[in-house]
Coordinates of C-alpha atoms in Angstrom, one line a residue:
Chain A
X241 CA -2.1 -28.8 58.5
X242 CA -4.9 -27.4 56.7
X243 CA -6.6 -24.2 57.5
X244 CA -10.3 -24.5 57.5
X245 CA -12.2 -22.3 54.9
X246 CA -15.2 -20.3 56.1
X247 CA -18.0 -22.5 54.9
X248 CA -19.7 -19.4 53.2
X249 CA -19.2 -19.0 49.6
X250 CA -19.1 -15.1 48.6
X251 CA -20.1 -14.4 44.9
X252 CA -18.0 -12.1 43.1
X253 CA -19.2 -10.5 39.9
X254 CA -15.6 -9.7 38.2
X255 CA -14.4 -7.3 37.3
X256 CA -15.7 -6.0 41.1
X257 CA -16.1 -2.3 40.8
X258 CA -14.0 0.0 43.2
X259 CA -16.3 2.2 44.9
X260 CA -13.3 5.0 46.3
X261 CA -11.1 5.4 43.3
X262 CA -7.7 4.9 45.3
X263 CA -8.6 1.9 47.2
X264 CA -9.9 -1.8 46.3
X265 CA -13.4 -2.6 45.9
X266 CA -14.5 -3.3 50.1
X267 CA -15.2 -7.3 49.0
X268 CA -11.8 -7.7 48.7
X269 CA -10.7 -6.1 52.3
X270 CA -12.7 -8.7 53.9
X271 CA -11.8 -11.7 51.8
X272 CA -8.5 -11.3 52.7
X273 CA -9.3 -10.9 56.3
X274 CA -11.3 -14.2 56.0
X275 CA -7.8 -15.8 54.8
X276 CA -5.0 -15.6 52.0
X277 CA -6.9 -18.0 49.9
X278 CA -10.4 -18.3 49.9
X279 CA -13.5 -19.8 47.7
X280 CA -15.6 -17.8 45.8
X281 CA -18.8 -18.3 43.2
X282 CA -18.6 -16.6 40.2
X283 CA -21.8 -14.7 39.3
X284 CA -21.0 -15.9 35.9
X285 CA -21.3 -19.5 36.9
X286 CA -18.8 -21.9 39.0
X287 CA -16.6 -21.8 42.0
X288 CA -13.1 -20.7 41.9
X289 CA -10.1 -20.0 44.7
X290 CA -9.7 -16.4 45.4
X291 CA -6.3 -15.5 46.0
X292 CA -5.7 -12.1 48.3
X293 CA -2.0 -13.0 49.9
X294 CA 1.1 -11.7 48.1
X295 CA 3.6 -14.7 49.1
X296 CA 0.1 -17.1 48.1
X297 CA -0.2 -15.3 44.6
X298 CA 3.7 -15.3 43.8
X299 CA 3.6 -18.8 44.6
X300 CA 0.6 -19.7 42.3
X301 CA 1.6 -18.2 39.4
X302 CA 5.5 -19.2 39.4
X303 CA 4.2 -22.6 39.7
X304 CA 4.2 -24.9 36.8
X305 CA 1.2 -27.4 37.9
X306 CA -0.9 -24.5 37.4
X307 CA -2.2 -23.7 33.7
X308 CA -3.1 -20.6 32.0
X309 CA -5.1 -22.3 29.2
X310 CA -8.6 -21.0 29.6
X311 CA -9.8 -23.7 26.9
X312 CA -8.9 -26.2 29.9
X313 CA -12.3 -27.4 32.3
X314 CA -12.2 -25.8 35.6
X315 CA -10.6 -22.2 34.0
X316 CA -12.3 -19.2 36.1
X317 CA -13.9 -17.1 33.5
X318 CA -15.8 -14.2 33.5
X319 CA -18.0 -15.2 31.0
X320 CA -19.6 -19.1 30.4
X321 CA -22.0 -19.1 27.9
X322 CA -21.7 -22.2 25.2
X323 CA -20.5 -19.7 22.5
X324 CA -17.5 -17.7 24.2
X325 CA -16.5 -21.2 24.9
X326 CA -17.0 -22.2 21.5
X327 CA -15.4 -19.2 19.9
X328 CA -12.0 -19.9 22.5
X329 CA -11.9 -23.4 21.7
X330 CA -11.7 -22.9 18.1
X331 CA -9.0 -20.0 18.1
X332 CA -5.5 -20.7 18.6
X333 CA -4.6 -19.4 21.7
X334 CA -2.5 -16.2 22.4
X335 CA 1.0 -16.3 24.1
X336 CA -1.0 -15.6 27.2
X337 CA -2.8 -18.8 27.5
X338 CA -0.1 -20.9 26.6
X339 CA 1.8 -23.6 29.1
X340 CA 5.1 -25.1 29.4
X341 CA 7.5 -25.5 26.4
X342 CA 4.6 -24.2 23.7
X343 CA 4.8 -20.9 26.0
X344 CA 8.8 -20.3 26.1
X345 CA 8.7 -21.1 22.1
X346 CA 6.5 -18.4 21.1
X347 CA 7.8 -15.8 23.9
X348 CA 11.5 -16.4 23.7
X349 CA 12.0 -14.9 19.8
X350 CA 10.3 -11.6 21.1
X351 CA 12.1 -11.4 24.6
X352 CA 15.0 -10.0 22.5
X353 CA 12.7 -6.8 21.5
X354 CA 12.0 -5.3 25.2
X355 CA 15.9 -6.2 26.4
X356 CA 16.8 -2.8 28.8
X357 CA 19.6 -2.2 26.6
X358 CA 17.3 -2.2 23.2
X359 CA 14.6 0.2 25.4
X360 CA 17.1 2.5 25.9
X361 CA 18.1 3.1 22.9
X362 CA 14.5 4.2 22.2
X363 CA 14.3 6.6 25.1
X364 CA 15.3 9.8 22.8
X365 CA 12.1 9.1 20.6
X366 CA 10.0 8.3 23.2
X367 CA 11.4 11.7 24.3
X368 CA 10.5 13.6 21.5
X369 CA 7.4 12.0 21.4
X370 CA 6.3 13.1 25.0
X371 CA 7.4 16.2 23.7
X372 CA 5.8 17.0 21.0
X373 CA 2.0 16.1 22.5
X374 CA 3.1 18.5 25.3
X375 CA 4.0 20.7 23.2
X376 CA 0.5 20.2 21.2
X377 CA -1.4 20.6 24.7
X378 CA 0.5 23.7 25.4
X379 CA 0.1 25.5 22.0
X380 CA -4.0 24.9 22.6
X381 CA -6.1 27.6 23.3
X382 CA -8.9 26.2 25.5
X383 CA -8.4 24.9 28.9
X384 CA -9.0 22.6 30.0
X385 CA -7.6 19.8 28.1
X386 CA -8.4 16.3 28.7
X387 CA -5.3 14.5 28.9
X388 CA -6.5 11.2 28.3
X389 CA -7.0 12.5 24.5
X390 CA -3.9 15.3 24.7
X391 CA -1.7 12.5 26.0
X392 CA -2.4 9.6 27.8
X393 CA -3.3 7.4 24.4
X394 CA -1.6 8.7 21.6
X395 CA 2.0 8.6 23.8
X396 CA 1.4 4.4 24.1
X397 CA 0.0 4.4 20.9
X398 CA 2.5 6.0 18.4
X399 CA 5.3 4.0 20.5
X400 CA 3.6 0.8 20.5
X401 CA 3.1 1.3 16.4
X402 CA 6.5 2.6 15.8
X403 CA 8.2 -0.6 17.8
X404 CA 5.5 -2.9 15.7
X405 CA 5.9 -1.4 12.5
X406 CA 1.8 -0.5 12.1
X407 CA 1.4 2.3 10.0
X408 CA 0.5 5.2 12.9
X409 CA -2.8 6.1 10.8
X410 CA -4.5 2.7 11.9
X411 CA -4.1 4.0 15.9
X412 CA -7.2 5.2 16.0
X413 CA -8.9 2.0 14.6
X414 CA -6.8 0.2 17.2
X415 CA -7.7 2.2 20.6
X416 CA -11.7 2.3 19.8
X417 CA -11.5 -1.4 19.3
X418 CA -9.1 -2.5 22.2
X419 CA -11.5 0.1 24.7
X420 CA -14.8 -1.7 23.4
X421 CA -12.7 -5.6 24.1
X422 CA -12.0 -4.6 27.3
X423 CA -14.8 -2.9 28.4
X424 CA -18.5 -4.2 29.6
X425 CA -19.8 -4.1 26.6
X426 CA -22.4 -7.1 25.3
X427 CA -20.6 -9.9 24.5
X428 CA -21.4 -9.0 20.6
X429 CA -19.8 -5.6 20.5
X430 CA -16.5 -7.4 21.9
X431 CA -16.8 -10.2 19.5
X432 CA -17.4 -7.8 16.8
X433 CA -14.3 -5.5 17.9
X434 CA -12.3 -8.6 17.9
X435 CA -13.3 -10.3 14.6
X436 CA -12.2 -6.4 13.5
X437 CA -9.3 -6.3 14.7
X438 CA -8.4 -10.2 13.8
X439 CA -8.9 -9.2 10.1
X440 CA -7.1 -6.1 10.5
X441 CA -4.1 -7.6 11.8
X442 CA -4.0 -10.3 9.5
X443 CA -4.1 -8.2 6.6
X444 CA -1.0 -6.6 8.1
X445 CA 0.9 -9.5 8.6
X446 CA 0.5 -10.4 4.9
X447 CA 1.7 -7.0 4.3
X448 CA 5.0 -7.1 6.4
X449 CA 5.2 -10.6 4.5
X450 CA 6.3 -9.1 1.0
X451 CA 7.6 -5.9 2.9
X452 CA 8.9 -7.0 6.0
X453 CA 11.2 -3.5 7.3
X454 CA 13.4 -2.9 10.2
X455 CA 10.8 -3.4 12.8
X456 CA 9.5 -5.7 15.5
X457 CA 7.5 -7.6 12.6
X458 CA 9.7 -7.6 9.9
X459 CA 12.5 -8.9 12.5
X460 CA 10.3 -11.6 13.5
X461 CA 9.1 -13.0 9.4
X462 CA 13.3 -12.4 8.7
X463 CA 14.0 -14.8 11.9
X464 CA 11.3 -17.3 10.7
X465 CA 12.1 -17.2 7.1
X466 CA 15.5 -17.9 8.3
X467 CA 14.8 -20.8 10.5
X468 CA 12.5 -22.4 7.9
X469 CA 9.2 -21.5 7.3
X470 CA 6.7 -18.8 8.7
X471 CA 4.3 -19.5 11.5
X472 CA 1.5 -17.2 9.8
X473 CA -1.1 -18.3 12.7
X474 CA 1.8 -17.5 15.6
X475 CA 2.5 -13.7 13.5
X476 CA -1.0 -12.8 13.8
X477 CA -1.2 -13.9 17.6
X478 CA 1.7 -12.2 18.6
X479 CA 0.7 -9.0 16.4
X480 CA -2.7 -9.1 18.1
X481 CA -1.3 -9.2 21.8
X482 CA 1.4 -6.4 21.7
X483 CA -1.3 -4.1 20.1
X484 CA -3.9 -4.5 22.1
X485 CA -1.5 -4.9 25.1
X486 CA 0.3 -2.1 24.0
X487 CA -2.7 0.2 24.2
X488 CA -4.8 0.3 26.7
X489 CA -2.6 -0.8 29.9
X490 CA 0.1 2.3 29.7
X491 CA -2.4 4.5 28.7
X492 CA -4.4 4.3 31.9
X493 CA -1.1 4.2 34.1
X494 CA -0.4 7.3 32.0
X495 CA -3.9 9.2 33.4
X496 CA -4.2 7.6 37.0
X497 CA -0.4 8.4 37.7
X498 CA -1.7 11.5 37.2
X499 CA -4.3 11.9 39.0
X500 CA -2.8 10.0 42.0
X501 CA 0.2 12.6 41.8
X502 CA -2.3 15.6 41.8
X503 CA -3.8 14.2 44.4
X504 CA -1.1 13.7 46.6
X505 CA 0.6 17.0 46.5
X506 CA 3.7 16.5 49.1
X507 CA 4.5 13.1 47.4
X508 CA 4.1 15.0 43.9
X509 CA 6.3 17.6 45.3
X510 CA 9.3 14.5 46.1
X511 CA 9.3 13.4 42.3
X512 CA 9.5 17.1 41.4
X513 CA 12.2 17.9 43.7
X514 CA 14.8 14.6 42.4
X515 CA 13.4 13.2 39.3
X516 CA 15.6 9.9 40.8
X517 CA 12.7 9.3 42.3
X518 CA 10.9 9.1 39.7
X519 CA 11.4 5.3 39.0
X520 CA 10.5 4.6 42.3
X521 CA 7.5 6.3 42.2
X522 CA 6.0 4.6 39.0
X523 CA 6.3 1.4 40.6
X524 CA 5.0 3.2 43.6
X525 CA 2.1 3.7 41.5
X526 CA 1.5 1.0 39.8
X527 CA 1.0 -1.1 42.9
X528 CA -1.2 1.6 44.2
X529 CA -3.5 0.9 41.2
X530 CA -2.9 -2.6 40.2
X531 CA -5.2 -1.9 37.4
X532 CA -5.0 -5.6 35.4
X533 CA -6.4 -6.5 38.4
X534 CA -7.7 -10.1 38.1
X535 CA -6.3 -11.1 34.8
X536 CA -4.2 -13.3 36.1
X537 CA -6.4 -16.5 36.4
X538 CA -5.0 -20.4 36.3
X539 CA -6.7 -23.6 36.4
X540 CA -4.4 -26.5 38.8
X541 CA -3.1 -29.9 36.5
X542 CA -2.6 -31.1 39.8
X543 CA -3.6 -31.9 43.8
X544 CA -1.2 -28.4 44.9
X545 CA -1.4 -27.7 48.6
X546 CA -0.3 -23.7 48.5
X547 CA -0.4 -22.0 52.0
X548 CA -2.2 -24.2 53.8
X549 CA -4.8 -24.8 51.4
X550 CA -5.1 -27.9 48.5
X551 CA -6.0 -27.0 45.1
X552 CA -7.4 -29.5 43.5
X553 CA -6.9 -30.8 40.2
X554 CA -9.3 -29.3 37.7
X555 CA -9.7 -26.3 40.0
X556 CA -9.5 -22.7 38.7
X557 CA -7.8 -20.1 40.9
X558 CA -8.0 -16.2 40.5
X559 CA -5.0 -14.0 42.0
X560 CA -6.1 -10.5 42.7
X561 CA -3.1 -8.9 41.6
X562 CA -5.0 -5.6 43.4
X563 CA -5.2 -7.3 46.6
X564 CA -2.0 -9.1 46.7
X565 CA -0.1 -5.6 46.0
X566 CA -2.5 -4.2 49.0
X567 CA -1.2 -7.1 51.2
X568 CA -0.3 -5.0 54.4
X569 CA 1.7 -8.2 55.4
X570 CA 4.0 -6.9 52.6
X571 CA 3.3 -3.3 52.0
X572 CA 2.9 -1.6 55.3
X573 CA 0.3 0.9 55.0
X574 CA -1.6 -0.1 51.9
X575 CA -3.6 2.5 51.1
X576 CA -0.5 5.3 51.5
X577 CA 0.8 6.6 48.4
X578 CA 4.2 6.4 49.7
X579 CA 6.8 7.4 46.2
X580 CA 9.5 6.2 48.0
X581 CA 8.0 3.0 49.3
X582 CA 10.6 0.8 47.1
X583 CA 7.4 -1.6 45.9
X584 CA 9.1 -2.9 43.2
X585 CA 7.8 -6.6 44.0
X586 CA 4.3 -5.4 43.7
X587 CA 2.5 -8.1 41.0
X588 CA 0.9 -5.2 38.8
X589 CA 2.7 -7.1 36.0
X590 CA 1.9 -10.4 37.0
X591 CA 4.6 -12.8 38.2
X592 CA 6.3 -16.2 37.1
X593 CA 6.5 -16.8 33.1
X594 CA 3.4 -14.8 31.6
X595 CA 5.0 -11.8 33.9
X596 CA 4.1 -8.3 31.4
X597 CA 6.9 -8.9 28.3
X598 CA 6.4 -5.2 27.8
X599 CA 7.0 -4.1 31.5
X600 CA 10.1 -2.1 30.9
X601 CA 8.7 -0.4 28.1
X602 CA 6.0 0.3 30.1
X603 CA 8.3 1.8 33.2
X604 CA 9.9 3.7 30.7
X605 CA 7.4 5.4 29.1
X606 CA 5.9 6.4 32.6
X607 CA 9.0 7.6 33.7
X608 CA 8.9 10.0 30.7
X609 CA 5.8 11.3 30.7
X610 CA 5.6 12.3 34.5
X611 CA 9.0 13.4 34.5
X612 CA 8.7 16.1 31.4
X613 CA 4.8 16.9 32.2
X614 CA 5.5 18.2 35.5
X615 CA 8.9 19.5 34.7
X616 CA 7.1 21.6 31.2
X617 CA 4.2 22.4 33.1
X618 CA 4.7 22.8 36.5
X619 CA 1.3 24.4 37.5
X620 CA -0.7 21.5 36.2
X621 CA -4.2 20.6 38.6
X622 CA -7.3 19.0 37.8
X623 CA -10.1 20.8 36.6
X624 CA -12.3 19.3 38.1
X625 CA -13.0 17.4 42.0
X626 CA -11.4 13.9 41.9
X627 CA -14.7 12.0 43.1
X628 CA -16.4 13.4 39.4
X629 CA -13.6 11.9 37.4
X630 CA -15.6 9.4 35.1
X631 CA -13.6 6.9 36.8
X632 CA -13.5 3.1 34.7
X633 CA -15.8 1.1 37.2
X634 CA -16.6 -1.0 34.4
X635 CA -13.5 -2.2 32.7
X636 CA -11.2 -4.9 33.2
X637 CA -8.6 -2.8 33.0
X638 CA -8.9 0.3 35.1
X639 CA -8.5 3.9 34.4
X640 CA -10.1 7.4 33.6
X641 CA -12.6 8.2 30.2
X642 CA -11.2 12.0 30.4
X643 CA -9.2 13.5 32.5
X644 CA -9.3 17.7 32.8
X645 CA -6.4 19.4 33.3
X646 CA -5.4 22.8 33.4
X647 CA -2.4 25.2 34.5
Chain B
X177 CA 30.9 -14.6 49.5
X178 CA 27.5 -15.1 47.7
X179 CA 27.5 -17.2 44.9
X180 CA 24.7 -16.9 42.0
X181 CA 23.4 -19.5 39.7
X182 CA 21.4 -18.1 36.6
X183 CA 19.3 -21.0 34.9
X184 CA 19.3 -19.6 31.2
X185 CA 16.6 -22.4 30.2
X186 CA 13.9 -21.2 32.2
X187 CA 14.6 -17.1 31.9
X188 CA 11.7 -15.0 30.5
X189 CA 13.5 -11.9 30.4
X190 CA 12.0 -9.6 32.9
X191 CA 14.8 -7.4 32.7
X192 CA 14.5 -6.5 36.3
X193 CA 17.8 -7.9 37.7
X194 CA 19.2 -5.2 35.0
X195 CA 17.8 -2.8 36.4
X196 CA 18.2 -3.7 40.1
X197 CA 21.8 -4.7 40.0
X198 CA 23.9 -3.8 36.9
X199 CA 27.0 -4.9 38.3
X200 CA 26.0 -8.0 38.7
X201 CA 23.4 -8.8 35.8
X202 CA 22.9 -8.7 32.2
X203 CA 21.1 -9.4 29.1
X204 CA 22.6 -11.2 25.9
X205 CA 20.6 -9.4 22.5
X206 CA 18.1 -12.7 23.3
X207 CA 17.1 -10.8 26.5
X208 CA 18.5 -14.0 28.6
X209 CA 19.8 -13.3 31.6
X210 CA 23.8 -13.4 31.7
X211 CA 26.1 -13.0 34.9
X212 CA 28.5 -10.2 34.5
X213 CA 29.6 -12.4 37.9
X214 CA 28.5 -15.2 39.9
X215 CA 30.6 -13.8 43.0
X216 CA 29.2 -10.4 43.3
X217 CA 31.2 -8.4 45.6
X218 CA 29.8 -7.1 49.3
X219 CA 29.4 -3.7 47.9
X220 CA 26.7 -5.3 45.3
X221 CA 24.9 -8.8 47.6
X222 CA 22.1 -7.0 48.8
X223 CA 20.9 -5.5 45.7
X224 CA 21.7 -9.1 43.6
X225 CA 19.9 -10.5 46.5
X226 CA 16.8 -8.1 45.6
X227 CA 16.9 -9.1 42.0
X228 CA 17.0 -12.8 43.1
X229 CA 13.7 -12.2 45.2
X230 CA 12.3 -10.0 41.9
X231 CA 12.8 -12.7 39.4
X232 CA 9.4 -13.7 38.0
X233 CA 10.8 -17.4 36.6
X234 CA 12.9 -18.1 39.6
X235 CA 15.5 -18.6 37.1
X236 CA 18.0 -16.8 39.6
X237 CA 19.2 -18.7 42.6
X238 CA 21.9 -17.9 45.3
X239 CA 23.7 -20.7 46.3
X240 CA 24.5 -21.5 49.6
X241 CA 28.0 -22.4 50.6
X242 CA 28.8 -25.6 51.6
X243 CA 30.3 -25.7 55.2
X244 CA 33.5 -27.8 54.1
X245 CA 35.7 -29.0 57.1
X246 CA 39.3 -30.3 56.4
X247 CA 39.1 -34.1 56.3
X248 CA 40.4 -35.4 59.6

């Protein structure tokens, strides 16, 4: 049987700013109470399924009648004017918008890079890394330090850039530009920030072509050259979405972790006490903030009839990661920051085949960082009230500008 | 006893059945899922079980046992 939809349409301008910093924007509360999957207009132009319920979401994006390729009519995006359109159409896509067989080609040579085993074996430098920006922040004379500069960005960055092969120089060039593509910005600044970074990353490739190293890159040209010839448009793709994947996500996990942890003194105190908590508490926290919320958009190939409700071919569907990980038919007590909680099938990563390729790497560099921050400095607080935080209202992925800290 | 299927084809390498249930799960240097076991003993079920219910590609499966009677 199928579950009548409330006849209203809301319109949701995405990304939908959170107005409390550790909860979901209120839209999103009472879209799910309306039902699991609902219909929404986007202020940017269209109508589109909104998708609230865990089991719905999980569903949706293991499912293969739904695509992820935003060049196809009907894909929800957040922008519709005739030249973003233009400009998508005429690039090849990224691994991300990819279906099917093209999909597992280009994603199964890298899978090999992020195995747990490979990881770690990288833990000891991530270490020292961690280490040596703590030690940077500690050796500083003024307080307070904003740890989104101390050591929320570079950690993610030098990791990312050591694991790629990029010269650690160009991180700066990298994290301006990634911040402007996935911030509000006018649609020019982005385009311009991604035309930069295009041409940066090309030049690169043709660099790792005559010098190709021991590194994610030059292990990729070998394995090409190897198999025959070298997919120069695939390189600069792939090159372009660990980077700017690489960046941004981690480092705002890095800061909000944080701040949720500070915030939350008795669960902070758990982690402290048993640092075998500590995994748990990362995913703890990453379902708390879910903060690629509403990346995760598909378009149906086919009539799919998902919880009651039938898709329709040609019809684009959004899955609030954000909402489905505050699902309290799944996560009792939502809005708890509960570090022992055991969340780990939260959707912070996405789910079915575009789930985050760099997830454990990811885990593991959050493990890190809280586990040797609060162990080295144990008296670490805010410096300032938690509601001043500059909080990212306007990004599409979520964070802190700066974060103050002192001890 | 459990029994677990592992569809190599369709694996994306999460990683996560690693991490849930070592015993049970591994990665080749492809990051493809390989079963260290398709029994897994009582000791590790409800933890491969997890790591079933985790897998992103639903490339892991647990297959259920067919009730065979003696022919008559």
């Amino acid at each position: 049987m199928t579950k009548s939809i409330a006849g209203e349409l809301a319109d949701l301008e995405l990304p939908v700013e959170r107005g409390c910093p550790f909860a979901p924007p209120a839209e999103y509360e009472r879209l799910r109470e309306q039902a699991p999957i609902s219909r929404i207009r986007l202020t940017s132009g269209g109508k589109a399924w909104w998708v609230s319920g865990h089991e719905e979401g999980r569903a949706i994006l293991a499912d293969p009648r739904f695509s992820s390729d935003k060049r196809k009519d009907g894909f929800p995006l957040f922008t519709l004017d005739a030249a973003t359109l233009q400009q998508l159409r005429s690039q090849p896509p990224l691994m991300l918008g990819m279906d099917g067989a093209e999909h597992s080609a280009a994603r199964r040579p890298v899978i090999g890079e992020f195995t747990v085993k490979r990881l770690a074996a990288l833990r000891p430098r991530i270490q020292d890394i961690v280490d040596h920006f703590i030690d940077d922040m500690l050796a500083a004379d003024q307080r307070p330090v904003d740890l989104v500069q101390a050591l929320s960005l570079p950690v993610p960055s030098l990791v990312i850039c050591e694991l790629l092969g990029v010269p650690y120089p160009a991180h700066d060039f990298f994290q301006s530009r990634t911040t402007m593509l996935v911030r509000r910005t006018s649609l020019e600044d982005r385009r311009r920030a991604f035309a930069e970074l295009r041409a940066y990353i090309d030049d690169l490739v043709t660099r790792k072509e005559s010098e190709p190293g021991d590194d994610l890159f030059g292990r990729q040209i070998a394995r090409q050259r190897q198999e025959g010839a070298l997919d120069r448009a695939g390189l600069v793709s792939l090159a372009f979405l660990l980077l700017t994947a690489g960046h941004e996500t981690t480092a705002n996990m890095i800061s909000l972790g944080v701040v949720g942890l500070l915030s939350h003194p008795e669960q902070l105190a758990l982690v402290k006490a048993d640092s075998g908590r500590t995994p748990m508490a990362v995913e703890e926290l990453l379902r708390f903030f879910s903060i690629a919320d509403g990346v995760t958009a598909r378009v149906a190939t086919e009539d799919v009839e998902i919880g009651g409700v039938i898709i329709k071919a040609g019809e684009g569907v959004i899955v609030s990661g954000l909402s489905a990980n505050w699902d309290p038919a799944v996560f009792k007590d939502p809005a708890e920051l509960d570090v022992e909680r055991g969340a780990r099938h939260h959707l912070a990563f996405g789910f079915g085949p575009h789930q985050c390729l760099g997830q454990n790497l990811a885990r593991m560099e959050l493990q890190i960082v809280f586990d040797t921050l609060f162990r080295r400095i144990p008296t670490l607080r805010l410096a300032a009230p938690v509601e001043d935080l500059p909080f990212k209202t306007d990004a599409v992925i979520y964070g802190v500008h700066e974060l103050p800290v002192t001890w | 006893m459990m029994r677990i299927k592992a569809d190599t084809g369709v694996c994306v390498g999460s990683g996560q059945y690693v991490l849930t249930e070592p015993a049970v799960f591994d990665q080749d240097d492809d990051g493809i899922v390989a079963l260290l076991t398709d029994h897994p003993d009582d000791q590790s079920a409800a933890q491969a079980r997890h790591a079933v219910t985790l897998c992103p590609s639903r490339a892991l499966s647990i297959l259920q046992k067919m009730n065979l009677r003696p022919c008559p």
